[in-house]
Amino acid sequence: MAEVLVFVDHVDGVVRKPTLELLTLARRVGEPVAVALGAGAGATAGVLGEHGAVRVLVDEAPEYGEFLVVPKVDALRAACEAVSPVAVLVVSSAEGKEVAARLALRTGSGLLTDVVDVEAGEGGVVVTQSVFAASFTTRSRVVRGGAVVTVKPNSASVEPVAAAGEVVALEVSFSQGASGTRVTGREARESTGRPELTEAAIVVSGGRGVNGAENFALIEALADSLGAAVGASRAAVDAGWYPHSAQVGQTGKSVSPQLYIASGISGAIQHRAGMQTSKTIVAINKDAEAPIFDLVDYGVVGDLFQVVPQLTDEIKARKG
Amino acid sequence: MSLRIVVCVKYVPDATGDRRFSDDLTVDREDVDGLLSELDEYAVEQALRIAEGAGDAEVTVLTVGPEDARDALRKALSMGADRAVHVEDESVHGSDVMGTSLVVARAVEKAGFDLVVAGMASTDGGGGVVPALLAERLGVAQVTLLSEVSVEGGVVRGRRDGDVASEWLEASLPAVVSVTDQSGEARYPSFKGIMAAKKKPVVSWDLDDLGVEAGEVGLGGAFTRVVSVAERPARTVGTVVTDEGEGGRQVAEFLAGRKFI
Ligand SMILES: Cc1cc2nc3c(=O)[nH]c(=O)nc-3n(C[C@H](O)[C@H](O)[C@H](O)COP(=O)(O)OP(=O)(O)OC[C@H]3O[C@@H](n4cnc5c(N)ncnc54)[C@H](O)[C@@H]3O)c2cc1C
Ligand SMILES: Nc1ncnc2c1ncn2[C@@H]1O[C@H](COP(=O)(O)O)[C@@H](O)[C@H]1O
């Protein structure tokens, strides 16, 4: 059976959820072979095997952490030569897309980014993308060379399927450009104790209407009552009320949760670009004309300072 | 020696207007209002700041796009760039990212560069991959997605805020840099700048000038093809209520109905 390469996104050996979603999609096209790089890479094999990876190609060289992007491209190139995959799947993160693009160029493959669905077609994979702030859905395929596809988080479910997950060492010789960009410092983002924004099943966001950093406590309390991640509009981030890492939208994170609750957010096109594919959308806004109401499954025209605390209390009461 | 900076900018359909596809399933760039991609204003801004810091520097803005893309160049010139390059060729129409990056890379080479500055992504749905592809094609360092950037003594340094960590990066020139919308507000063109821009040189190149074959780009040269386009069905209009003291509890009831509580 044809093999599909899945590039593993992990932090010190802990596999991040979008990679497990890639394995679900990969199985539609062929047998998944995972590639895990850097410190802790070997430790990913257990969980990858439980989700269908037949083999895990591993290289723990320090270069992956010391230099930007290129060493990973070198490794995937080596993996492509070893495996001759029908497609390479990568998580659509900022770095994932850069790695994928350079790999596609080197291997003479077609590149498809920000994909939300992958199927097997007659002449190779067929992918679905969502464009222009999700107002159009396009289907595309590769017409020349192999396929390198980056897939957005939350595009597929995680499905446990037992496979061998056999660890195989990957031989990589680094290219001349591999050490071109040195990482001279790294500061891990502080954990909020809440789910990761792009992976969360529920996202609760606040915008300019929240009117102050201290008031974000209301948004956080609602999020915590639902076990949700906290997001923010760019207006709230630019005002310094919430960190940029929580920004949802075109220049922030793209989210696609089961439930998105927007409070004090007008719903500008650039914000919608990052949340429009959420399954259920709820908004609280005091302006009945706010464009966010065009998207909602349920909306309340009202003052968030009244509605949000009442909602939080009611959820807590119902959960007991 | 003078620091040669090339800023790559894109002319894009206005996001607040009606964006659509043409009959050949490419993005309609003819019959819609366009402008300099807002995210490339940040690239122009950082290039100008780097040039000001270096003293002896020349900033060239470069675009690959249709005739109207000149508007994007004018805007960048009026912000303060020194000269502009417009690559225009019928054959480029319908290129995928491989074709676009090829043409941009050849043009950057022909213009001559020590530093290439790009935006984080095109606002018309670009994947934010052209800068990485430029670095690969030009064989120089990639220092991308910077929220802070500086150039000193032939070394570019910057901070990249990633998914799980912030990283501090460093590379020797020549290099390709891309900057995010966190890198610093872009300046508005002054009246003087707008007047001066009218006298600045804009050169036009086509594929022949760049030694690129028509077959390497456009729909024919593309590695990928859009096979169908569908307008996303409008979301079914939900319920919108006005809060009369029970709004929070009403939302809770809705959430319970959908099994979120
Ligand atoms: C290139 C580019 C990229 C961008 N990228 C992003 C992005 O990634 N993410 C993003 O979010 N934006 C982005 N923007 C900005 C975007 O255009 C909007 O400016 C922004 O989303 C507005 O944020 P907001 O809805 O919080 O603020 P506003 O538009 O000011 O809306 C605030 C809303 O709060 C309501 N409100 C006020 N007080 C209350 C109250 N007490 N109770 C209830 N409601 C209240 C108001 O009625 C209003 O509707 C981008 C813009 C550009 C040009
Ligand atoms: N047609 C083009 N002409 C010049 N520069 C471009 C073009 N397309 C993309 N770029 C540059 O590459 C960046 C990222 O674009 P993209 O990969 O399309 O999201 C943009 O912000 C520009 O700096």
PDB file of N, CA and C in Angstrom, chain B residues 100-130:
ATOM      1  N   THR B 100       4.654  32.173  -8.740  1.00  0.00           N
ATOM      2  CA  THR B 100       4.808  33.531  -8.213  1.00  0.00           C
ATOM      3  C   THR B 100       6.183  33.700  -7.572  1.00  0.00           C
ATOM      4  N   SER B 101       6.562  32.734  -6.756  1.00  0.00           N
ATOM      5  CA  SER B 101       7.840  32.883  -6.046  1.00  0.00           C
ATOM      6  C   SER B 101       9.014  32.846  -7.014  1.00  0.00           C
ATOM      7  N   LEU B 102       8.866  32.106  -8.112  1.00  0.00           N
ATOM      8  CA  LEU B 102       9.931  32.059  -9.122  1.00  0.00           C
ATOM      9  C   LEU B 102      10.127  33.445  -9.740  1.00  0.00           C
ATOM     10  N   VAL B 103       9.021  34.056 -10.138  1.00  0.00           N
ATOM     11  CA  VAL B 103       9.114  35.365 -10.789  1.00  0.00           C
ATOM     12  C   VAL B 103       9.636  36.411  -9.805  1.00  0.00           C
ATOM     13  N   VAL B 104       9.118  36.398  -8.588  1.00  0.00           N
ATOM     14  CA  VAL B 104       9.589  37.373  -7.587  1.00  0.00           C
ATOM     15  C   VAL B 104      11.089  37.171  -7.341  1.00  0.00           C
ATOM     16  N   ALA B 105      11.511  35.921  -7.218  1.00  0.00           N
ATOM     17  CA  ALA B 105      12.937  35.649  -6.924  1.00  0.00           C
ATOM     18  C   ALA B 105      13.846  36.154  -8.048  1.00  0.00           C
ATOM     19  N   ARG B 106      13.446  35.889  -9.302  1.00  0.00           N
ATOM     20  CA  ARG B 106      14.279  36.338 -10.426  1.00  0.00           C
ATOM     21  C   ARG B 106      14.358  37.862 -10.463  1.00  0.00           C
ATOM     22  N   ALA B 107      13.218  38.498 -10.160  1.00  0.00           N
ATOM     23  CA  ALA B 107      13.182  39.958 -10.191  1.00  0.00           C
ATOM     24  C   ALA B 107      14.033  40.547  -9.060  1.00  0.00           C
ATOM     25  N   VAL B 108      13.971  39.927  -7.902  1.00  0.00           N
ATOM     26  CA  VAL B 108      14.787  40.384  -6.764  1.00  0.00           C
ATOM     27  C   VAL B 108      16.267  40.271  -7.120  1.00  0.00           C
ATOM     28  N   GLU B 109      16.624  39.169  -7.752  1.00  0.00           N
ATOM     29  CA  GLU B 109      18.029  38.976  -8.164  1.00  0.00           C
ATOM     30  C   GLU B 109      18.459  40.049  -9.157  1.00  0.00           C
ATOM     31  N   LYS B 110      17.586  40.313 -10.117  1.00  0.00           N
ATOM     32  CA  LYS B 110      17.929  41.291 -11.139  1.00  0.00           C
ATOM     33  C   LYS B 110      18.042  42.699 -10.541  1.00  0.00           C
ATOM     34  N   ALA B 111      17.183  42.982  -9.550  1.00  0.00           N
ATOM     35  CA  ALA B 111      17.222  44.300  -8.916  1.00  0.00           C
ATOM     36  C   ALA B 111      18.507  44.463  -8.096  1.00  0.00           C
ATOM     37  N   GLY B 112      19.012  43.359  -7.568  1.00  0.00           N
ATOM     38  CA  GLY B 112      20.207  43.395  -6.718  1.00  0.00           C
ATOM     39  C   GLY B 112      19.816  43.642  -5.277  1.00  0.00           C
ATOM     40  N   PHE B 113      20.278  42.807  -4.338  1.00  0.00           N
ATOM     41  CA  PHE B 113      19.809  42.948  -2.945  1.00  0.00           C
ATOM     42  C   PHE B 113      20.846  42.483  -1.937  1.00  0.00           C
ATOM     43  N   ASP B 114      20.783  43.098  -0.755  1.00  0.00           N
ATOM     44  CA  ASP B 114      21.450  42.558   0.427  1.00  0.00           C
ATOM     45  C   ASP B 114      20.407  42.021   1.392  1.00  0.00           C
ATOM     46  N   LEU B 115      19.248  42.684   1.355  1.00  0.00           N
ATOM     47  CA  LEU B 115      18.158  42.322   2.264  1.00  0.00           C
ATOM     48  C   LEU B 115      16.839  42.394   1.502  1.00  0.00           C
ATOM     49  N   VAL B 116      16.034  41.321   1.622  1.00  0.00           N
ATOM     50  CA  VAL B 116      14.685  41.325   1.062  1.00  0.00           C
ATOM     51  C   VAL B 116      13.730  41.419   2.244  1.00  0.00           C
ATOM     52  N   VAL B 117      12.768  42.335   2.174  1.00  0.00           N
ATOM     53  CA  VAL B 117      11.764  42.434   3.240  1.00  0.00           C
ATOM     54  C   VAL B 117      10.396  42.149   2.636  1.00  0.00           C
ATOM     55  N   ALA B 118       9.658  41.230   3.258  1.00  0.00           N
ATOM     56  CA  ALA B 118       8.325  40.854   2.776  1.00  0.00           C
ATOM     57  C   ALA B 118       7.330  40.982   3.911  1.00  0.00           C
ATOM     58  N   GLY B 119       6.039  40.923   3.556  1.00  0.00           N
ATOM     59  CA  GLY B 119       4.991  40.908   4.563  1.00  0.00           C
ATOM     60  C   GLY B 119       4.789  39.494   5.094  1.00  0.00           C
ATOM     61  N   MET B 120       3.979  39.350   6.160  1.00  0.00           N
ATOM     62  CA  MET B 120       3.780  38.027   6.765  1.00  0.00           C
ATOM     63  C   MET B 120       2.899  37.145   5.882  1.00  0.00           C
ATOM     64  N   ALA B 121       1.979  37.740   5.131  1.00  0.00           N
ATOM     65  CA  ALA B 121       1.076  36.987   4.256  1.00  0.00           C
ATOM     66  C   ALA B 121       0.328  37.978   3.390  1.00  0.00           C
ATOM     67  N   SER B 122      -0.138  37.530   2.240  1.00  0.00           N
ATOM     68  CA  SER B 122      -0.981  38.405   1.427  1.00  0.00           C
ATOM     69  C   SER B 122      -2.382  38.384   2.010  1.00  0.00           C
ATOM     70  N   THR B 123      -3.049  39.534   2.007  1.00  0.00           N
ATOM     71  CA  THR B 123      -4.383  39.568   2.621  1.00  0.00           C
ATOM     72  C   THR B 123      -5.446  38.899   1.755  1.00  0.00           C
ATOM     73  N   ASP B 124      -5.108  38.553   0.512  1.00  0.00           N
ATOM     74  CA  ASP B 124      -6.101  37.869  -0.311  1.00  0.00           C
ATOM     75  C   ASP B 124      -5.972  36.354  -0.174  1.00  0.00           C
ATOM     76  N   GLY B 125      -5.595  35.939   1.004  1.00  0.00           N
ATOM     77  CA  GLY B 125      -5.617  34.510   1.264  1.00  0.00           C
ATOM     78  C   GLY B 125      -4.306  33.821   0.993  1.00  0.00           C
ATOM     79  N   GLY B 126      -3.233  34.593   0.919  1.00  0.00           N
ATOM     80  CA  GLY B 126      -1.917  34.000   0.744  1.00  0.00           C
ATOM     81  C   GLY B 126      -1.572  33.142   1.948  1.00  0.00           C
ATOM     82  N   GLY B 127      -0.749  32.165   1.710  1.00  0.00           N
ATOM     83  CA  GLY B 127      -0.419  31.248   2.790  1.00  0.00           C
ATOM     84  C   GLY B 127       0.750  31.702   3.637  1.00  0.00           C
ATOM     85  N   GLY B 128       1.331  32.850   3.315  1.00  0.00           N
ATOM     86  CA  GLY B 128       2.487  33.291   4.085  1.00  0.00           C
ATOM     87  C   GLY B 128       3.709  32.453   3.801  1.00  0.00           C
ATOM     88  N   VAL B 129       3.813  31.947   2.574  1.00  0.00           N
ATOM     89  CA  VAL B 129       4.935  31.072   2.253  1.00  0.00           C
ATOM     90  C   VAL B 129       5.895  31.649   1.216  1.00  0.00           C
ATOM     91  N   VAL B 130       5.503  32.709   0.549  1.00  0.00           N
ATOM     92  CA  VAL B 130       6.395  33.276  -0.463  1.00  0.00           C
ATOM     93  C   VAL B 130       7.765  33.650   0.127  1.00  0.00           C
TER      94      VAL B 130
END
